Short mmCIF file of C-alpha atoms in Angstrom, two decimals:
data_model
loop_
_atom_site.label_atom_id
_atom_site.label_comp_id
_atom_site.label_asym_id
_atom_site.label_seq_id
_atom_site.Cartn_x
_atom_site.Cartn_y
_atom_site.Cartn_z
CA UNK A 20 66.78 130.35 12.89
CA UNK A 21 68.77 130.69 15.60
CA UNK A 22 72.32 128.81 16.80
CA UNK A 23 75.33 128.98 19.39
CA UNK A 24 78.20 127.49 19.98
CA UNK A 25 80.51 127.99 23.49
CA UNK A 26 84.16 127.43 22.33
CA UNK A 27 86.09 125.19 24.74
CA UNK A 28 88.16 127.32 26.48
CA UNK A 29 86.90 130.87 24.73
CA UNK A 30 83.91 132.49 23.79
CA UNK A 31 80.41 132.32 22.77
CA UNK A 32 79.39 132.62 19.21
CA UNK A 33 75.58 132.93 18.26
CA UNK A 34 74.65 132.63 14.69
CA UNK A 35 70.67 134.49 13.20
CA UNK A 36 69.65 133.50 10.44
CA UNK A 37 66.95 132.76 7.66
CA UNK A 38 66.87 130.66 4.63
CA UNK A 39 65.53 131.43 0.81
CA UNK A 40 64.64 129.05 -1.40
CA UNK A 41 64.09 125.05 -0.76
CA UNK A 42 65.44 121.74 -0.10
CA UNK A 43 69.21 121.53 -2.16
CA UNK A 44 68.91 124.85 -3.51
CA UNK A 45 68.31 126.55 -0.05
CA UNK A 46 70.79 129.20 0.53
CA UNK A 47 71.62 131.48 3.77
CA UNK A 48 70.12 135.11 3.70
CA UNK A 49 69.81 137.32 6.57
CA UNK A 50 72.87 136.36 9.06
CA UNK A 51 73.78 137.86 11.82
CA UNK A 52 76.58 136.48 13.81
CA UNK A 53 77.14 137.76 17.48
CA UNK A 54 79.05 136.88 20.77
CA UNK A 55 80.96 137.95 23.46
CA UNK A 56 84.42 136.98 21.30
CA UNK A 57 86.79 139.62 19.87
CA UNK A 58 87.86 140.42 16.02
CA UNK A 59 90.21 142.64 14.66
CA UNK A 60 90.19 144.83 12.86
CA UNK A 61 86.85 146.05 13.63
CA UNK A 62 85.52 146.31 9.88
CA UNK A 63 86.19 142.29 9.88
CA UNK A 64 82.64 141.89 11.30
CA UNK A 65 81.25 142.87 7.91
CA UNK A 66 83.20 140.17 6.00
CA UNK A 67 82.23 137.96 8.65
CA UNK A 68 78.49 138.33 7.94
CA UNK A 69 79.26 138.75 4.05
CA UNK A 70 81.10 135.59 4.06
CA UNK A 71 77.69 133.63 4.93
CA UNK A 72 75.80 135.12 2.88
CA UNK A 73 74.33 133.18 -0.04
CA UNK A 74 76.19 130.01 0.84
CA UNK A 75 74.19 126.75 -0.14
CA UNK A 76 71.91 125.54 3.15
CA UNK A 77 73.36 122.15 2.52
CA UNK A 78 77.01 122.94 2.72
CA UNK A 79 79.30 121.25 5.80
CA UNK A 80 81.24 122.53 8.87
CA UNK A 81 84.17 122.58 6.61
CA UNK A 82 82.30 123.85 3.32
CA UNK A 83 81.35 126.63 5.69
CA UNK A 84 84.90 127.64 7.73
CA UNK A 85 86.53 127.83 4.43
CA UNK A 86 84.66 130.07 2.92
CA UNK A 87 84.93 132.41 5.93
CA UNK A 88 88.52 131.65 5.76
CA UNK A 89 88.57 132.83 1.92
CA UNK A 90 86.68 136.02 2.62
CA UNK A 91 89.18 137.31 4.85
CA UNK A 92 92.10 135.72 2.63
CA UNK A 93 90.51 138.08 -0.06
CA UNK A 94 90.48 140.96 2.14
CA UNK A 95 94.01 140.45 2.61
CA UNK A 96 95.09 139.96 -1.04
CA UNK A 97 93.08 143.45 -1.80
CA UNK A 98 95.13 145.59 0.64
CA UNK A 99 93.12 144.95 3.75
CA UNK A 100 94.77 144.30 7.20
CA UNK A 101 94.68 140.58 8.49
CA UNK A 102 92.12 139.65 10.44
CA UNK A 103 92.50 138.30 13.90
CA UNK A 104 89.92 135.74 15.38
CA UNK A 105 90.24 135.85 19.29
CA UNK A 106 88.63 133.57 21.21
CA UNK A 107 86.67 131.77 18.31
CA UNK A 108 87.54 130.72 15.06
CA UNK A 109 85.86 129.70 11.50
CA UNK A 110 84.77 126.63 12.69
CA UNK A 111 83.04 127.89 15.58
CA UNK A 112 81.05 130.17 13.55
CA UNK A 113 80.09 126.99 10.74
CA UNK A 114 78.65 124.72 14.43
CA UNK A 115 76.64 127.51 14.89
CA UNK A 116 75.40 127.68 11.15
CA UNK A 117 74.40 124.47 11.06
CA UNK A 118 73.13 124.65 14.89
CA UNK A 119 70.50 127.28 13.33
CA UNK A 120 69.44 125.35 10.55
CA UNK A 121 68.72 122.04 12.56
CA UNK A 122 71.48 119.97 11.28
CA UNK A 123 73.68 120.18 14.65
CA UNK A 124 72.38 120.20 18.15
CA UNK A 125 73.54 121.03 21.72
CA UNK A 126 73.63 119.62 25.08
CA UNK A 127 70.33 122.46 25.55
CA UNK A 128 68.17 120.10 22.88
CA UNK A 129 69.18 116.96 25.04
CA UNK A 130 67.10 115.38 28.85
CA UNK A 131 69.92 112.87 29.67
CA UNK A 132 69.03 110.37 31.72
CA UNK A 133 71.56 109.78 34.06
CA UNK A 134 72.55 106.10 35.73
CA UNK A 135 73.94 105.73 39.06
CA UNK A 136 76.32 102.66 40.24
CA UNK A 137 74.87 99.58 39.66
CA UNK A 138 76.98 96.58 40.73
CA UNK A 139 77.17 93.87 38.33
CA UNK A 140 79.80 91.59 36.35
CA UNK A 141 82.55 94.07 34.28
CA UNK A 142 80.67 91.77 31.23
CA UNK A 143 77.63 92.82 31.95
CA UNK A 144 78.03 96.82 31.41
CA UNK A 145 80.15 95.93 28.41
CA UNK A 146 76.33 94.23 26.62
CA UNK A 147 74.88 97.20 28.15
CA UNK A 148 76.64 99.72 25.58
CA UNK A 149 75.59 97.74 23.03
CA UNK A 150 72.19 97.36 24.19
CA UNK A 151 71.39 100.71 25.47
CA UNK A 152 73.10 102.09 22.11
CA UNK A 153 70.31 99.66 20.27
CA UNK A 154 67.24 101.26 22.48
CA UNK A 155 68.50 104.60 22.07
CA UNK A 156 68.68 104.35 17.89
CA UNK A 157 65.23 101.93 18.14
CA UNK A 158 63.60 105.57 19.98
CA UNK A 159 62.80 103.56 23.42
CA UNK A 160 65.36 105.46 24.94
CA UNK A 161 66.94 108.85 25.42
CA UNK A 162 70.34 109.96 25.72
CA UNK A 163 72.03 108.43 28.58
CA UNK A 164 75.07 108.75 31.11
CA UNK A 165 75.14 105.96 33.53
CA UNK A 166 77.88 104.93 36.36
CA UNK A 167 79.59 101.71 35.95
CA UNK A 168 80.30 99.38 38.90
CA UNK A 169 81.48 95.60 39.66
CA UNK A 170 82.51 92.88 41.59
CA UNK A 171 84.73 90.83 39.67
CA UNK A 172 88.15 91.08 37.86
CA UNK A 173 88.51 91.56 33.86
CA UNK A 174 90.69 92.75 31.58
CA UNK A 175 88.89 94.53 28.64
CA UNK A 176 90.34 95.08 25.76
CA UNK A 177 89.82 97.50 22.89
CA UNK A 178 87.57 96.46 19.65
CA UNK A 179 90.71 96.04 17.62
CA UNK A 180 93.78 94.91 19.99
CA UNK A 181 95.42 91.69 20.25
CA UNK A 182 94.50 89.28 23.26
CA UNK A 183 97.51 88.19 22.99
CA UNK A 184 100.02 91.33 22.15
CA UNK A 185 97.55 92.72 25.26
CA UNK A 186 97.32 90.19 28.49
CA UNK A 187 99.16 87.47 29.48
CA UNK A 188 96.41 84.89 29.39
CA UNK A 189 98.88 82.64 32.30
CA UNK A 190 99.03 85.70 34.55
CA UNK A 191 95.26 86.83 33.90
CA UNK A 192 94.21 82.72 34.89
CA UNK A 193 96.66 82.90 37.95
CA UNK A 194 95.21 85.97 39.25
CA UNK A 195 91.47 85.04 38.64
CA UNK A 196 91.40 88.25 35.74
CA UNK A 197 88.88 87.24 33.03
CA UNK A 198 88.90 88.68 29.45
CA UNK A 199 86.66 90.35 27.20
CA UNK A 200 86.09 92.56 24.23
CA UNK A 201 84.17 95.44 24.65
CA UNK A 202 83.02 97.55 20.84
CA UNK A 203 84.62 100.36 21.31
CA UNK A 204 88.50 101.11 19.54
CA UNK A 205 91.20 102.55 22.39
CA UNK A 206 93.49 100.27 24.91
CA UNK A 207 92.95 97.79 27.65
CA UNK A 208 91.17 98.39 30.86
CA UNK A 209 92.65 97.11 33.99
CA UNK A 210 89.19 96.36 36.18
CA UNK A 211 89.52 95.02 39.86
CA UNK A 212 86.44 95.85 42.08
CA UNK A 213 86.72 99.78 43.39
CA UNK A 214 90.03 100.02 41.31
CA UNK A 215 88.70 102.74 38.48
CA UNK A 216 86.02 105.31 37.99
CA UNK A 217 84.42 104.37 34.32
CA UNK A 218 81.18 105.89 32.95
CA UNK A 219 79.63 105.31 29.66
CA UNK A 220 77.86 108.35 27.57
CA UNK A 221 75.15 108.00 24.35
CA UNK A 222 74.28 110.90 22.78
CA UNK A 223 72.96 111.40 19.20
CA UNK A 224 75.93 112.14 16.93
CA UNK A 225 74.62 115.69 16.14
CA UNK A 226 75.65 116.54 19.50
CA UNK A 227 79.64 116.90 17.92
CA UNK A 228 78.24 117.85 14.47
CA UNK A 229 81.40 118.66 12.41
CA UNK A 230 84.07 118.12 15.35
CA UNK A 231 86.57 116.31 14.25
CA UNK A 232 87.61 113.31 16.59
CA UNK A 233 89.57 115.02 18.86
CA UNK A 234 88.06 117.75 19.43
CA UNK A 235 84.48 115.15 19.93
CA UNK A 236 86.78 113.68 22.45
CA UNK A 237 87.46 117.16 24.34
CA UNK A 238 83.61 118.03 24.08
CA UNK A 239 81.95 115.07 25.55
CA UNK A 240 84.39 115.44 28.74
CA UNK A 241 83.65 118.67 29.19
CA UNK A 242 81.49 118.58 32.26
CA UNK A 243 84.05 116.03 34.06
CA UNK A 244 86.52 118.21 33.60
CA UNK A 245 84.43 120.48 35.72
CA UNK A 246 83.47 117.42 37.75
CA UNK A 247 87.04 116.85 38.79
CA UNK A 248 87.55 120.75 39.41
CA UNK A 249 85.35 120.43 41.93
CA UNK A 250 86.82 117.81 43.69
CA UNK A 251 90.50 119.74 43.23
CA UNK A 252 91.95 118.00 40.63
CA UNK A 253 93.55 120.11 38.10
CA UNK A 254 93.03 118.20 35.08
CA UNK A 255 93.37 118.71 30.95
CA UNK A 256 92.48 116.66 27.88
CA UNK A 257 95.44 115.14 25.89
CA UNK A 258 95.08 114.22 22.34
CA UNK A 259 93.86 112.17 20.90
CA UNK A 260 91.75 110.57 24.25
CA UNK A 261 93.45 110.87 27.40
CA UNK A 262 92.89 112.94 30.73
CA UNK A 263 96.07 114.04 32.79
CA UNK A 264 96.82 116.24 35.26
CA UNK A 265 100.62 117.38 35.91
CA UNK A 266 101.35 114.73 38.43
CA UNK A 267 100.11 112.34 35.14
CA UNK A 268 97.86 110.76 33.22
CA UNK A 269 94.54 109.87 35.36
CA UNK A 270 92.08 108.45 32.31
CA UNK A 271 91.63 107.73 28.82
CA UNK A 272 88.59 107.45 26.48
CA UNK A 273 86.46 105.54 23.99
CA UNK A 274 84.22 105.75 21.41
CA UNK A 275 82.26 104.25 18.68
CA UNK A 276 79.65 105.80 16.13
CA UNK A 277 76.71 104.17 14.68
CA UNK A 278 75.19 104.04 11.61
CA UNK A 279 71.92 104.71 12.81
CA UNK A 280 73.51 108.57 14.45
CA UNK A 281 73.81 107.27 17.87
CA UNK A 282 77.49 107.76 19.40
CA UNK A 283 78.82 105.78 22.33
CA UNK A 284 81.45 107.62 24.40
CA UNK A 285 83.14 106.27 27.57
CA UNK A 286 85.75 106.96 29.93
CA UNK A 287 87.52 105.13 32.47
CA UNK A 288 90.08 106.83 35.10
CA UNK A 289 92.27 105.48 37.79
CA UNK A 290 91.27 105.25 41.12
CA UNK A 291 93.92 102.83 43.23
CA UNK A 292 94.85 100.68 40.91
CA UNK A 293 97.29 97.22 41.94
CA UNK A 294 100.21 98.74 39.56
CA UNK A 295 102.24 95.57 40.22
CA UNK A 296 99.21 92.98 39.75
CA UNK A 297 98.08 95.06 35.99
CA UNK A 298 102.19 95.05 35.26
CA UNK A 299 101.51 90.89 35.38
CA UNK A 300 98.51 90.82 33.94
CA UNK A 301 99.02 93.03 30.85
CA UNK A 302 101.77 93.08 28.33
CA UNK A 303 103.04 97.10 28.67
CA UNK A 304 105.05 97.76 25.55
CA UNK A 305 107.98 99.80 25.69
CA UNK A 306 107.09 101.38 22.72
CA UNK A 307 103.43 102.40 24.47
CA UNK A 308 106.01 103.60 27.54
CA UNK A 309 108.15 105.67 25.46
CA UNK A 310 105.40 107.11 23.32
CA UNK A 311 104.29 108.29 26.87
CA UNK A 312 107.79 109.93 27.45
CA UNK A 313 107.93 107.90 30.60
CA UNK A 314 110.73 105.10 32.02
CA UNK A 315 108.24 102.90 34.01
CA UNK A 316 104.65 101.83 33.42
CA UNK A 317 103.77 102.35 37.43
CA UNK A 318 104.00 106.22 36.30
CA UNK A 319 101.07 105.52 34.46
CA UNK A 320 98.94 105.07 37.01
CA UNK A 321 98.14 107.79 39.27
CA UNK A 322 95.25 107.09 41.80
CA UNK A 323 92.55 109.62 41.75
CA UNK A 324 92.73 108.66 45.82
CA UNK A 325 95.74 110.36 45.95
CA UNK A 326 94.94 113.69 44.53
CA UNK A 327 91.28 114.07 45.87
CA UNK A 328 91.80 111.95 49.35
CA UNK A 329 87.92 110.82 48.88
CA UNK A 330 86.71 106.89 48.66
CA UNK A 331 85.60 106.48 45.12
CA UNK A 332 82.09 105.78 45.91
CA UNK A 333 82.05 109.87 47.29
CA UNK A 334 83.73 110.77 43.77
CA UNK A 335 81.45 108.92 41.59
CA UNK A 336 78.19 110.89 43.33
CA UNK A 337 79.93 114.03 43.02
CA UNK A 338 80.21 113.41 39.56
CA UNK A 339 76.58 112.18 39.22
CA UNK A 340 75.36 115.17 40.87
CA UNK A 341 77.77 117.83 39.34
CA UNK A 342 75.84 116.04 35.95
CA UNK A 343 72.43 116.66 36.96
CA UNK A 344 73.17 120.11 38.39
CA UNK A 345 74.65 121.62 34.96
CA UNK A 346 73.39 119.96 32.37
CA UNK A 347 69.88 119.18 31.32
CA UNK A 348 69.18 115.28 32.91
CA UNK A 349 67.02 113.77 35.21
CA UNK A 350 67.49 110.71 37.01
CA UNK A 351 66.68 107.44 35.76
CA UNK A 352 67.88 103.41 35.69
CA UNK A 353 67.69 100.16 33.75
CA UNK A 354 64.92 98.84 32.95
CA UNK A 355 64.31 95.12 33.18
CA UNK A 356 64.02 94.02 29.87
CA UNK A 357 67.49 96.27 29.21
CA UNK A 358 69.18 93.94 31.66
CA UNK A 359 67.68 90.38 30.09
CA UNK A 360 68.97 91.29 27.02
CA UNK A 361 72.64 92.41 28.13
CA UNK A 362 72.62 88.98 30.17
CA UNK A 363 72.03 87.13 27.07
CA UNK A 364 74.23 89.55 25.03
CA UNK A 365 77.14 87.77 27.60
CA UNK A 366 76.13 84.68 27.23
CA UNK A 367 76.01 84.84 23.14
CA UNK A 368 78.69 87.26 22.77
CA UNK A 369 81.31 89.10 24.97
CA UNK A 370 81.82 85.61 27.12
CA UNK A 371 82.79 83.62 24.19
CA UNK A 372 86.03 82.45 22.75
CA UNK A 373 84.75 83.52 18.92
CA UNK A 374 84.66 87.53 20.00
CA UNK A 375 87.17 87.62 23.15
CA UNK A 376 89.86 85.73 20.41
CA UNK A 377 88.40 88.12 17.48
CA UNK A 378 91.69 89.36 17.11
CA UNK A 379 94.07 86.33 18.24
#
C-alpha cells in the first residue's frame, strides 16, 4: 500500500506499507516512510518507522501523529537527542498512513470537472451548490469546480448571520440589491455584475482527510494561490478563511460538509467592487473593522483590477485554465436537468421570506 502527502509549503512525504491481520484488528507491518524532507538526528529515521509499526489499521490522523510524537518523546526521556522534523511533521506522515490504506485520498484519485462562466441570477448558483452537492453524493456526478457569473445585484449572506445585524434592507431596496441565504457558514457577499471573482469547489471529504479546518481551508486554495501567482499577485492564506496579499485582504472562503462525505468549498475575491454603494448596503461592524486591525471598511476592499491590470473575464480563464493544466480535470457544464432543479430550488427555497429571514 502505498501513500504521499506534499506539505504546503515543504516537502514530500511517501508512506509503504502492508497490513496483517483483518477488519478492526488490522495492524500496520512493513512501513517504510520516505521523502525528500529532512530529520535530525539521523538515527530518528528508525523511530520514525518503529513508531508505525504495529499501530491498529483503524486508528486516526491524530491516533497516528501522537504516537510518532511519543516515540521520539521516549527517545528523549532515555538520553537520546531531540529530534527535529524539517519540512514535515507528524501529521504529515499520519495523511500519508491513511492515504496508503484507502481511507484518505488526493487530488491524483480525483477527474474534476471543471465549469466555466455561466451567466445567470446570483440565486441561481446559490441552488446550484446545493444541487450539484446532491448529484455528486447521489454518484451522477463527479467532483466539480465551476465559475460563477451574473447579471443582477444580491447580497448573500452566510448560513448563520443575521439579515438584519448584516444589510440594511432600506438601502439594499433603494439600490435594487436583493437578499438571499446561501448554505454555507462565513460573511456576506457583496455581488454587483463583474464586481467579484467567486468559484464554487465539491470534492469528496477524503480529499482533506484529517486536516483540521484551517488547514482544509489552506488546501483546497492551493492551486489559486498558484492561479494568482501567475497573474502577479503575491498572495497568502489567513486563518481561519481569508486570502490577502500585503496591499490587503483580496478574498475569503466557505464551506460546508455533508453527511453523505461530499464537501462544498467556495471562494469569492474582489474584483472592483462599489466600496461606497456595499458601505450602504451592508451593516460593517466596528468590531468586524477592528478585528481586521483596520480604521475604515474601504481598506477592505482591494480590487484584484488594481494589482493584475486585467478585465476579470481574462482572470477568471486564467484561472480555469491554470485548473485544467495542473490538476487532473477535464472540461465539462450543467446539464439540463441540473439547472430545472436549481430553478425550482429558487423558487421553493433561497427566494423566500421563510429561509432569507431564517435568522431574523
Amino acid at each position: 500500500m502505498h501513500g504521499e502527502y506534499k506539505v504546503r509549503g515543504g516537502k514530500l512525504v511517501v508512506v509503504d506499507l502492508e497490513l496483517s491481520g483483518q477488519g478492526d484488528l488490522a495492524t500496520f507491518r512493513d512501513v517504510v516512510v520516505s521523502g525528500d524532507f529532512f530529520l535530525e538526528p539521523d538515527d530518528a529515521f528508525e523511530d520514525l518507522n518503529a513508531a508505525l509499526e504495529g499501530l491498529p489499521a483503524h486508528l486516526s490522523v491524530e491516533g497516528i501523529a501522537r504516537a510518532i510524537e511519543a516515540k521520539f518523546e521516549a527517545r528523549a526521556l532515555a538520553g537520546g537527542d531531540e529530534v527535529r522534523m524539517i519540512g514535515f511533521n507528524a501529521e504529515a506522515v499520519a495523511i500519508a498512513v491513511r492515504r496508503a490504506v484507502g481511507a484518505a485520498q488526493s487530488w491524483a484519485d480525483l477527474d474534476v470537472e471543471v465549469i466555466g462562466m455561466r451567466t445567470m441570477d446570483p440565486a441561481m448558483h446559490v441552488a446550484l451548490d446545493e444541487v450539484l452537492a446532491a448529484e455528486m453524493a447521489a454518484g451522477r456526478r463527479g467532483p466539480t469546480l465551476r465559475f460563477w457569473d451574473w447579471d443582477d445585484a444580491l447580497v448573500v449572506i452566510g448560513s448563520y448571520q443575521s439579515v438584519r445585524n448584516e444589510v440594511d434592507t432600506e438601502a439594499a431596496a433603494e439600490y435594487g440589491v436583493g437578499v438571499t441565504r446561501r448554505i454555507t457558514g462565513g460573511g456576506a457577499m457583496f455581488m454587483e455584475p463583474g464586481n467579484c471573482v467567486t468559484y464554487s469547489l465539491m470534492v469528496p471529504a477524503g480529499l482533506v482527510e484529517g486536516l483540521s479546518h484551517e488547514r482544509a481551508y489552506a488546501f483546497l486554495d492551493e492551486w489559486v494561490m498558484g492561479a494568482l501567482e501567475q497573474i502577479g499577485v503575491k498572495a497568502r492564506y489567513v486563518p481561519l478563511n481569508d486570502i490577502t496579499t500585503d496591499q490587503g485582504k483580496i478574498g475569503g472562503a466557505a464551506q460546508r460538509r455533508f453527511a453523505d462525505g461530499t464537501l462544498l468549498h467556495h471562494v469569492t475575491m474582489s474584483y472592483d467592487i462599489d466600496a461606497d454603494k456595499m458601505l450602504q448596503v451592508l451593516r460593517i461592524g466596528r468590531e468586524k473593522l477592528s478585528d481586521k486591525g483596520i480604521k475604515s471598511a474601504k481598506k477592505r476592499v482591494d480590487p484584484m483590477r488594481s494589482q493584475t491590470g486585467m478585465v476579470r473575464e481574462a482572470i477568471i480563464e486564467s484561472f480555469r485554465e491554470y485548473f485544467l493544466s495542473n490538476y487532473r480535470s477535464h472540461e465539462g457544464d450543467y446539464r439540463p436537468e441540473e439547472l430545472e432543479a436549481a430553478r425550482a430550488l429558487v423558487k421553493s427555497k433561497f427566494a423566500t421570506e421563510k429561509w432569507t429571514h431564517r435568522v431574523p
